[in-house]
PDB file of N, CA and C in Angstrom:
ATOM      1  N   MET A  91     140.083  58.569 135.809  1.00  0.00           N
ATOM      2  CA  MET A  91     138.665  58.306 135.972  1.00  0.00           C
ATOM      3  C   MET A  91     137.961  58.489 134.631  1.00  0.00           C
ATOM      4  N   LYS A  92     137.290  57.432 134.208  1.00  0.00           N
ATOM      5  CA  LYS A  92     136.582  57.455 132.930  1.00  0.00           C
ATOM      6  C   LYS A  92     135.291  58.254 133.060  1.00  0.00           C
ATOM      7  N   GLN A  93     135.051  59.164 132.124  1.00  0.00           N
ATOM      8  CA  GLN A  93     133.833  59.984 132.141  1.00  0.00           C
ATOM      9  C   GLN A  93     132.617  59.128 131.793  1.00  0.00           C
ATOM     10  N   ILE A  94     131.465  59.533 132.307  1.00  0.00           N
ATOM     11  CA  ILE A  94     130.223  58.859 131.925  1.00  0.00           C
ATOM     12  C   ILE A  94     129.428  59.811 131.047  1.00  0.00           C
ATOM     13  N   ASN A  95     128.755  59.243 130.051  1.00  0.00           N
ATOM     14  CA  ASN A  95     127.998  60.091 129.137  1.00  0.00           C
ATOM     15  C   ASN A  95     126.560  60.281 129.632  1.00  0.00           C
ATOM     16  N   SER A  96     125.784  61.059 128.904  1.00  0.00           N
ATOM     17  CA  SER A  96     124.435  61.409 129.370  1.00  0.00           C
ATOM     18  C   SER A  96     123.499  60.204 129.422  1.00  0.00           C
ATOM     19  N   LYS A  97     123.661  59.237 128.511  1.00  0.00           N
ATOM     20  CA  LYS A  97     122.826  58.031 128.543  1.00  0.00           C
ATOM     21  C   LYS A  97     123.123  57.205 129.795  1.00  0.00           C
ATOM     22  N   GLN A  98     124.425  57.089 130.114  1.00  0.00           N
ATOM     23  CA  GLN A  98     124.820  56.339 131.312  1.00  0.00           C
ATOM     24  C   GLN A  98     124.324  57.056 132.569  1.00  0.00           C
ATOM     25  N   ARG A  99     124.416  58.381 132.581  1.00  0.00           N
ATOM     26  CA  ARG A  99     123.945  59.169 133.723  1.00  0.00           C
ATOM     27  C   ARG A  99     122.431  58.976 133.895  1.00  0.00           C
ATOM     28  N   ALA A 100     121.677  58.940 132.783  1.00  0.00           N
ATOM     29  CA  ALA A 100     120.228  58.724 132.847  1.00  0.00           C
ATOM     30  C   ALA A 100     119.919  57.341 133.414  1.00  0.00           C
ATOM     31  N   GLN A 101     120.707  56.344 133.022  1.00  0.00           N
ATOM     32  CA  GLN A 101     120.531  54.986 133.539  1.00  0.00           C
ATOM     33  C   GLN A 101     120.777  54.971 135.058  1.00  0.00           C
ATOM     34  N   LEU A 102     121.831  55.648 135.488  1.00  0.00           N
ATOM     35  CA  LEU A 102     122.150  55.709 136.917  1.00  0.00           C
ATOM     36  C   LEU A 102     121.065  56.458 137.694  1.00  0.00           C
ATOM     37  N   ARG A 103     120.524  57.530 137.106  1.00  0.00           N
ATOM     38  CA  ARG A 103     119.453  58.286 137.760  1.00  0.00           C
ATOM     39  C   ARG A 103     118.224  57.411 137.976  1.00  0.00           C
ATOM     40  N   SER A 104     117.874  56.614 136.966  1.00  0.00           N
ATOM     41  CA  SER A 104     116.694  55.755 137.096  1.00  0.00           C
ATOM     42  C   SER A 104     116.934  54.669 138.151  1.00  0.00           C
ATOM     43  N   MET A 105     118.168  54.171 138.243  1.00  0.00           N
ATOM     44  CA  MET A 105     118.486  53.177 139.273  1.00  0.00           C
ATOM     45  C   MET A 105     118.435  53.805 140.663  1.00  0.00           C
ATOM     46  N   ALA A 106     118.856  55.054 140.768  1.00  0.00           N
ATOM     47  CA  ALA A 106     118.899  55.744 142.060  1.00  0.00           C
ATOM     48  C   ALA A 106     117.510  56.108 142.557  1.00  0.00           C
ATOM     49  N   ASN A 107     116.529  56.169 141.643  1.00  0.00           N
ATOM     50  CA  ASN A 107     115.149  56.501 142.029  1.00  0.00           C
ATOM     51  C   ASN A 107     114.633  55.585 143.128  1.00  0.00           C
ATOM     52  N   LYS A 108     114.998  54.310 143.063  1.00  0.00           N
ATOM     53  CA  LYS A 108     114.487  53.317 144.002  1.00  0.00           C
ATOM     54  C   LYS A 108     115.233  53.334 145.339  1.00  0.00           C
ATOM     55  N   LEU A 109     116.387  53.985 145.377  1.00  0.00           N
ATOM     56  CA  LEU A 109     117.223  53.966 146.580  1.00  0.00           C
ATOM     57  C   LEU A 109     116.712  54.920 147.656  1.00  0.00           C
ATOM     58  N   ASN A 110     116.934  54.530 148.903  1.00  0.00           N
ATOM     59  CA  ASN A 110     116.713  55.429 150.031  1.00  0.00           C
ATOM     60  C   ASN A 110     118.060  56.069 150.366  1.00  0.00           C
ATOM     61  N   PRO A 111     118.056  57.306 150.851  1.00  0.00           N
ATOM     62  CA  PRO A 111     119.335  57.939 151.204  1.00  0.00           C
ATOM     63  C   PRO A 111     120.037  57.173 152.327  1.00  0.00           C
ATOM     64  N   THR A 112     121.296  56.838 152.115  1.00  0.00           N
ATOM     65  CA  THR A 112     122.087  56.147 153.135  1.00  0.00           C
ATOM     66  C   THR A 112     123.106  57.091 153.759  1.00  0.00           C
ATOM     67  N   ILE A 113     123.360  58.205 153.107  1.00  0.00           N
ATOM     68  CA  ILE A 113     124.277  59.210 153.627  1.00  0.00           C
ATOM     69  C   ILE A 113     123.432  60.392 154.109  1.00  0.00           C
ATOM     70  N   ILE A 114     123.510  60.679 155.389  1.00  0.00           N
ATOM     71  CA  ILE A 114     122.757  61.798 155.948  1.00  0.00           C
ATOM     72  C   ILE A 114     123.765  62.827 156.464  1.00  0.00           C
ATOM     73  N   ILE A 115     123.672  64.046 155.953  1.00  0.00           N
ATOM     74  CA  ILE A 115     124.606  65.094 156.347  1.00  0.00           C
ATOM     75  C   ILE A 115     123.865  66.104 157.211  1.00  0.00           C
ATOM     76  N   GLY A 116     124.361  66.283 158.441  1.00  0.00           N
ATOM     77  CA  GLY A 116     123.745  67.210 159.378  1.00  0.00           C
ATOM     78  C   GLY A 116     124.551  68.483 159.497  1.00  0.00           C
ATOM     79  N   LYS A 117     124.395  69.157 160.649  1.00  0.00           N
ATOM     80  CA  LYS A 117     125.053  70.452 160.810  1.00  0.00           C
ATOM     81  C   LYS A 117     126.568  70.332 160.929  1.00  0.00           C
ATOM     82  N   GLY A 118     127.089  69.112 161.129  1.00  0.00           N
ATOM     83  CA  GLY A 118     128.536  68.896 161.170  1.00  0.00           C
ATOM     84  C   GLY A 118     129.181  69.060 159.808  1.00  0.00           C
ATOM     85  N   GLY A 119     128.371  68.974 158.760  1.00  0.00           N
ATOM     86  CA  GLY A 119     128.882  69.140 157.400  1.00  0.00           C
ATOM     87  C   GLY A 119     129.676  67.937 156.924  1.00  0.00           C
ATOM     88  N   VAL A 120     130.605  68.174 156.007  1.00  0.00           N
ATOM     89  CA  VAL A 120     131.414  67.109 155.417  1.00  0.00           C
ATOM     90  C   VAL A 120     132.662  66.928 156.279  1.00  0.00           C
ATOM     91  N   THR A 121     132.692  65.826 157.036  1.00  0.00           N
ATOM     92  CA  THR A 121     133.815  65.533 157.925  1.00  0.00           C
ATOM     93  C   THR A 121     134.634  64.376 157.355  1.00  0.00           C
ATOM     94  N   ASP A 122     135.786  64.120 157.953  1.00  0.00           N
ATOM     95  CA  ASP A 122     136.622  62.997 157.520  1.00  0.00           C
ATOM     96  C   ASP A 122     135.885  61.668 157.685  1.00  0.00           C
ATOM     97  N   ASN A 123     135.148  61.522 158.789  1.00  0.00           N
ATOM     98  CA  ASN A 123     134.387  60.294 159.015  1.00  0.00           C
ATOM     99  C   ASN A 123     133.310  60.106 157.957  1.00  0.00           C
ATOM    100  N   LEU A 124     132.663  61.188 157.569  1.00  0.00           N
ATOM    101  CA  LEU A 124     131.640  61.122 156.532  1.00  0.00           C
ATOM    102  C   LEU A 124     132.265  60.676 155.207  1.00  0.00           C
ATOM    103  N   ILE A 125     133.421  61.230 154.892  1.00  0.00           N
ATOM    104  CA  ILE A 125     134.104  60.868 153.648  1.00  0.00           C
ATOM    105  C   ILE A 125     134.467  59.383 153.652  1.00  0.00           C
ATOM    106  N   LYS A 126     134.938  58.863 154.792  1.00  0.00           N
ATOM    107  CA  LYS A 126     135.264  57.430 154.897  1.00  0.00           C
ATOM    108  C   LYS A 126     134.015  56.575 154.716  1.00  0.00           C
ATOM    109  N   GLN A 127     132.902  57.022 155.317  1.00  0.00           N
ATOM    110  CA  GLN A 127     131.644  56.287 155.201  1.00  0.00           C
ATOM    111  C   GLN A 127     131.179  56.230 153.742  1.00  0.00           C
ATOM    112  N   VAL A 128     131.226  57.367 153.059  1.00  0.00           N
ATOM    113  CA  VAL A 128     130.802  57.417 151.659  1.00  0.00           C
ATOM    114  C   VAL A 128     131.726  56.545 150.806  1.00  0.00           C
ATOM    115  N   ASP A 129     133.024  56.567 151.094  1.00  0.00           N
ATOM    116  CA  ASP A 129     133.998  55.755 150.360  1.00  0.00           C
ATOM    117  C   ASP A 129     133.659  54.274 150.490  1.00  0.00           C
ATOM    118  N   LEU A 130     133.356  53.820 151.713  1.00  0.00           N
ATOM    119  CA  LEU A 130     132.999  52.411 151.936  1.00  0.00           C
ATOM    120  C   LEU A 130     131.699  52.052 151.231  1.00  0.00           C
ATOM    121  N   GLU A 131     130.731  52.940 151.282  1.00  0.00           N
ATOM    122  CA  GLU A 131     129.445  52.668 150.620  1.00  0.00           C
ATOM    123  C   GLU A 131     129.596  52.604 149.103  1.00  0.00           C
ATOM    124  N   LEU A 132     130.415  53.500 148.538  1.00  0.00           N
ATOM    125  CA  LEU A 132     130.638  53.476 147.085  1.00  0.00           C
ATOM    126  C   LEU A 132     131.316  52.173 146.674  1.00  0.00           C
ATOM    127  N   GLU A 133     132.261  51.683 147.479  1.00  0.00           N
ATOM    128  CA  GLU A 133     132.954  50.429 147.155  1.00  0.00           C
ATOM    129  C   GLU A 133     131.985  49.255 147.231  1.00  0.00           C
ATOM    130  N   ALA A 134     131.079  49.300 148.202  1.00  0.00           N
ATOM    131  CA  ALA A 134     130.134  48.194 148.391  1.00  0.00           C
ATOM    132  C   ALA A 134     128.981  48.231 147.392  1.00  0.00           C
ATOM    133  N   ARG A 135     128.462  49.446 147.084  1.00  0.00           N
ATOM    134  CA  ARG A 135     127.243  49.547 146.280  1.00  0.00           C
ATOM    135  C   ARG A 135     127.411  50.216 144.929  1.00  0.00           C
ATOM    136  N   GLU A 136     128.461  50.991 144.744  1.00  0.00           N
ATOM    137  CA  GLU A 136     128.731  51.757 143.518  1.00  0.00           C
ATOM    138  C   GLU A 136     127.830  52.984 143.345  1.00  0.00           C
ATOM    139  N   LEU A 137     126.585  52.908 143.791  1.00  0.00           N
ATOM    140  CA  LEU A 137     125.638  54.015 143.620  1.00  0.00           C
ATOM    141  C   LEU A 137     125.043  54.341 144.990  1.00  0.00           C
ATOM    142  N   VAL A 138     125.256  55.564 145.469  1.00  0.00           N
ATOM    143  CA  VAL A 138     124.722  55.939 146.780  1.00  0.00           C
ATOM    144  C   VAL A 138     123.928  57.233 146.680  1.00  0.00           C
ATOM    145  N   LYS A 139     122.908  57.310 147.516  1.00  0.00           N
ATOM    146  CA  LYS A 139     122.076  58.514 147.582  1.00  0.00           C
ATOM    147  C   LYS A 139     122.297  59.158 148.945  1.00  0.00           C
ATOM    148  N   GLY A 140     122.430  60.467 148.933  1.00  0.00           N
ATOM    149  CA  GLY A 140     122.621  61.201 150.170  1.00  0.00           C
ATOM    150  C   GLY A 140     121.547  62.248 150.357  1.00  0.00           C
ATOM    151  N   SER A 141     121.379  62.636 151.603  1.00  0.00           N
ATOM    152  CA  SER A 141     120.392  63.649 151.945  1.00  0.00           C
ATOM    153  C   SER A 141     121.032  64.640 152.904  1.00  0.00           C
ATOM    154  N   ILE A 142     120.688  65.909 152.747  1.00  0.00           N
ATOM    155  CA  ILE A 142     121.222  66.952 153.610  1.00  0.00           C
ATOM    156  C   ILE A 142     120.081  67.490 154.460  1.00  0.00           C
ATOM    157  N   LEU A 143     120.282  67.463 155.772  1.00  0.00           N
ATOM    158  CA  LEU A 143     119.256  67.969 156.692  1.00  0.00           C
ATOM    159  C   LEU A 143     119.184  69.485 156.607  1.00  0.00           C
ATOM    160  N   LYS A 144     118.025  70.037 156.945  1.00  0.00           N
ATOM    161  CA  LYS A 144     117.848  71.497 156.892  1.00  0.00           C
ATOM    162  C   LYS A 144     118.810  72.236 157.821  1.00  0.00           C
ATOM    163  N   THR A 145     119.180  71.587 158.936  1.00  0.00           N
ATOM    164  CA  THR A 145     120.082  72.232 159.906  1.00  0.00           C
ATOM    165  C   THR A 145     121.499  72.390 159.371  1.00  0.00           C
ATOM    166  N   ALA A 146     121.846  71.659 158.304  1.00  0.00           N
ATOM    167  CA  ALA A 146     123.212  71.694 157.779  1.00  0.00           C
ATOM    168  C   ALA A 146     123.527  73.006 157.057  1.00  0.00           C
ATOM    169  N   LEU A 147     122.509  73.654 156.521  1.00  0.00           N
ATOM    170  CA  LEU A 147     122.700  74.902 155.773  1.00  0.00           C
ATOM    171  C   LEU A 147     123.721  74.741 154.642  1.00  0.00           C
ATOM    172  N   LEU A 148     123.706  73.577 154.007  1.00  0.00           N
ATOM    173  CA  LEU A 148     124.603  73.300 152.882  1.00  0.00           C
ATOM    174  C   LEU A 148     123.783  73.090 151.618  1.00  0.00           C
ATOM    175  N   ASP A 149     124.432  73.282 150.480  1.00  0.00           N
ATOM    176  CA  ASP A 149     123.810  73.099 149.182  1.00  0.00           C
ATOM    177  C   ASP A 149     124.146  71.695 148.668  1.00  0.00           C
ATOM    178  N   ALA A 150     123.139  70.940 148.232  1.00  0.00           N
ATOM    179  CA  ALA A 150     123.344  69.556 147.787  1.00  0.00           C
ATOM    180  C   ALA A 150     124.330  69.480 146.630  1.00  0.00           C
ATOM    181  N   LYS A 151     124.232  70.400 145.696  1.00  0.00           N
ATOM    182  CA  LYS A 151     125.123  70.374 144.530  1.00  0.00           C
ATOM    183  C   LYS A 151     126.585  70.572 144.957  1.00  0.00           C
ATOM    184  N   THR A 152     126.818  71.503 145.864  1.00  0.00           N
ATOM    185  CA  THR A 152     128.169  71.763 146.352  1.00  0.00           C
ATOM    186  C   THR A 152     128.734  70.551 147.067  1.00  0.00           C
ATOM    187  N   VAL A 153     127.937  69.959 147.958  1.00  0.00           N
ATOM    188  CA  VAL A 153     128.372  68.785 148.712  1.00  0.00           C
ATOM    189  C   VAL A 153     128.630  67.618 147.775  1.00  0.00           C
ATOM    190  N   CYS A 154     127.733  67.413 146.822  1.00  0.00           N
ATOM    191  CA  CYS A 154     127.864  66.329 145.854  1.00  0.00           C
ATOM    192  C   CYS A 154     129.171  66.466 145.067  1.00  0.00           C
ATOM    193  N   ASN A 155     129.436  67.667 144.563  1.00  0.00           N
ATOM    194  CA  ASN A 155     130.654  67.892 143.780  1.00  0.00           C
ATOM    195  C   ASN A 155     131.911  67.750 144.635  1.00  0.00           C
ATOM    196  N   GLU A 156     131.853  68.227 145.886  1.00  0.00           N
ATOM    197  CA  GLU A 156     133.004  68.129 146.783  1.00  0.00           C
ATOM    198  C   GLU A 156     133.334  66.674 147.104  1.00  0.00           C
ATOM    199  N   LEU A 157     132.298  65.882 147.434  1.00  0.00           N
ATOM    200  CA  LEU A 157     132.504  64.464 147.727  1.00  0.00           C
ATOM    201  C   LEU A 157     133.003  63.720 146.495  1.00  0.00           C
ATOM    202  N   ALA A 158     132.432  64.020 145.340  1.00  0.00           N
ATOM    203  CA  ALA A 158     132.845  63.363 144.101  1.00  0.00           C
ATOM    204  C   ALA A 158     134.317  63.629 143.818  1.00  0.00           C
ATOM    205  N   GLU A 159     134.741  64.872 143.998  1.00  0.00           N
ATOM    206  CA  GLU A 159     136.132  65.229 143.741  1.00  0.00           C
ATOM    207  C   GLU A 159     137.072  64.516 144.709  1.00  0.00           C
ATOM    208  N   GLN A 160     136.720  64.474 145.984  1.00  0.00           N
ATOM    209  CA  GLN A 160     137.587  63.866 146.991  1.00  0.00           C
ATOM    210  C   GLN A 160     137.654  62.350 146.873  1.00  0.00           C
ATOM    211  N   LEU A 161     136.584  61.732 146.367  1.00  0.00           N
ATOM    212  CA  LEU A 161     136.520  60.271 146.326  1.00  0.00           C
ATOM    213  C   LEU A 161     136.701  59.685 144.927  1.00  0.00           C
ATOM    214  N   GLY A 162     136.921  60.528 143.938  1.00  0.00           N
ATOM    215  CA  GLY A 162     137.077  60.026 142.572  1.00  0.00           C
ATOM    216  C   GLY A 162     135.789  59.423 142.038  1.00  0.00           C
ATOM    217  N   ALA A 163     134.668  60.013 142.417  1.00  0.00           N
ATOM    218  CA  ALA A 163     133.357  59.509 141.997  1.00  0.00           C
ATOM    219  C   ALA A 163     132.735  60.461 140.985  1.00  0.00           C
ATOM    220  N   HIS A 164     131.615  60.047 140.415  1.00  0.00           N
ATOM    221  CA  HIS A 164     130.879  60.888 139.467  1.00  0.00           C
ATOM    222  C   HIS A 164     129.634  61.435 140.147  1.00  0.00           C
ATOM    223  N   PRO A 165     129.431  62.749 140.113  1.00  0.00           N
ATOM    224  CA  PRO A 165     128.148  63.277 140.590  1.00  0.00           C
ATOM    225  C   PRO A 165     127.081  62.955 139.554  1.00  0.00           C
ATOM    226  N   VAL A 166     126.056  62.215 139.952  1.00  0.00           N
ATOM    227  CA  VAL A 166     125.013  61.799 139.015  1.00  0.00           C
ATOM    228  C   VAL A 166     123.890  62.816 138.986  1.00  0.00           C
ATOM    229  N   GLN A 167     123.473  63.262 140.180  1.00  0.00           N
ATOM    230  CA  GLN A 167     122.307  64.127 140.252  1.00  0.00           C
ATOM    231  C   GLN A 167     122.267  64.819 141.616  1.00  0.00           C
ATOM    232  N   SER A 168     121.787  66.052 141.630  1.00  0.00           N
ATOM    233  CA  SER A 168     121.497  66.707 142.912  1.00  0.00           C
ATOM    234  C   SER A 168     120.251  67.567 142.729  1.00  0.00           C
ATOM    235  N   ILE A 169     119.233  67.210 143.484  1.00  0.00           N
ATOM    236  CA  ILE A 169     117.954  67.914 143.410  1.00  0.00           C
ATOM    237  C   ILE A 169     117.503  68.208 144.831  1.00  0.00           C
ATOM    238  N   GLY A 170     117.191  69.463 145.094  1.00  0.00           N
ATOM    239  CA  GLY A 170     116.742  69.846 146.431  1.00  0.00           C
ATOM    240  C   GLY A 170     117.811  69.553 147.463  1.00  0.00           C
ATOM    241  N   SER A 171     117.476  68.695 148.427  1.00  0.00           N
ATOM    242  CA  SER A 171     118.432  68.349 149.471  1.00  0.00           C
ATOM    243  C   SER A 171     119.018  66.958 149.271  1.00  0.00           C
ATOM    244  N   LYS A 172     118.740  66.338 148.132  1.00  0.00           N
ATOM    245  CA  LYS A 172     119.230  64.980 147.862  1.00  0.00           C
ATOM    246  C   LYS A 172     120.269  65.001 146.736  1.00  0.00           C
ATOM    247  N   PHE A 173     121.204  64.037 146.806  1.00  0.00           N
ATOM    248  CA  PHE A 173     122.205  63.913 145.753  1.00  0.00           C
ATOM    249  C   PHE A 173     122.560  62.444 145.554  1.00  0.00           C
ATOM    250  N   VAL A 174     123.117  62.136 144.378  1.00  0.00           N
ATOM    251  CA  VAL A 174     123.485  60.764 144.038  1.00  0.00           C
ATOM    252  C   VAL A 174     124.914  60.766 143.499  1.00  0.00           C
ATOM    253  N   LEU A 175     125.706  59.790 143.988  1.00  0.00           N
ATOM    254  CA  LEU A 175     127.086  59.623 143.532  1.00  0.00           C
ATOM    255  C   LEU A 175     127.275  58.227 142.969  1.00  0.00           C
ATOM    256  N   TYR A 176     128.171  58.102 141.974  1.00  0.00           N
ATOM    257  CA  TYR A 176     128.504  56.796 141.388  1.00  0.00           C
ATOM    258  C   TYR A 176     130.017  56.667 141.286  1.00  0.00           C
ATOM    259  N   ARG A 177     130.517  55.505 141.666  1.00  0.00           N
ATOM    260  CA  ARG A 177     131.917  55.178 141.431  1.00  0.00           C
ATOM    261  C   ARG A 177     132.013  53.678 141.206  1.00  0.00           C
ATOM    262  N   GLU A 178     132.692  53.299 140.134  1.00  0.00           N
ATOM    263  CA  GLU A 178     132.860  51.887 139.820  1.00  0.00           C
ATOM    264  C   GLU A 178     133.658  51.211 140.929  1.00  0.00           C
ATOM    265  N   SER A 179     133.157  50.068 141.389  1.00  0.00           N
ATOM    266  CA  SER A 179     133.812  49.326 142.463  1.00  0.00           C
ATOM    267  C   SER A 179     135.008  48.549 141.911  1.00  0.00           C
ATOM    268  N   LYS A 180     136.057  48.443 142.718  1.00  0.00           N
ATOM    269  CA  LYS A 180     137.237  47.702 142.290  1.00  0.00           C
ATOM    270  C   LYS A 180     137.034  46.195 142.406  1.00  0.00           C
ATOM    271  N   GLU A 181     136.386  45.746 143.502  1.00  0.00           N
ATOM    272  CA  GLU A 181     136.225  44.309 143.741  1.00  0.00           C
ATOM    273  C   GLU A 181     134.787  43.825 143.702  1.00  0.00           C
ATOM    274  N   ASN A 182     133.841  44.722 143.651  1.00  0.00           N
ATOM    275  CA  ASN A 182     132.442  44.345 143.826  1.00  0.00           C
ATOM    276  C   ASN A 182     131.564  44.927 142.721  1.00  0.00           C
ATOM    277  N   LYS A 183     131.979  44.805 141.456  1.00  0.00           N
ATOM    278  CA  LYS A 183     131.283  45.434 140.348  1.00  0.00           C
ATOM    279  C   LYS A 183     129.893  44.850 140.165  1.00  0.00           C
ATOM    280  N   GLN A 184     128.875  45.735 140.228  1.00  0.00           N
ATOM    281  CA  GLN A 184     127.483  45.289 140.083  1.00  0.00           C
ATOM    282  C   GLN A 184     126.769  46.019 138.959  1.00  0.00           C
ATOM    283  N   ILE A 185     127.213  47.223 138.656  1.00  0.00           N
ATOM    284  CA  ILE A 185     126.533  48.047 137.645  1.00  0.00           C
ATOM    285  C   ILE A 185     127.348  48.066 136.364  1.00  0.00           C
ATOM    286  N   PHE A 186     126.713  47.671 135.272  1.00  0.00           N
ATOM    287  CA  PHE A 186     127.397  47.676 133.975  1.00  0.00           C
ATOM    288  C   PHE A 186     126.735  48.702 133.086  1.00  0.00           C
ATOM    289  N   LEU A 187     127.493  49.732 132.731  1.00  0.00           N
ATOM    290  CA  LEU A 187     126.952  50.824 131.918  1.00  0.00           C
ATOM    291  C   LEU A 187     127.153  50.550 130.436  1.00  0.00           C
TER     292      LEU A 187
END
């Protein structure tokens, strides 16, 4: 997995500003189904935003890093209850850093 530098991360953060969270994590936490869903979204969009509900009692940074590690993605940002992940798509490349 190729590392992204701070300029590329800033570019991804600005792109993620416009996104609505598509990954919602509730009290079930990080499940296998959630990981599959995030994997499909990363392949389709490359950049996904997630949100953690208050009932989940999870930390956005921890969840972001855990998902990134399991899916071979880059954690772009985690603020409050929201986080952003990036992974270059194999067949559907849309973002050029």
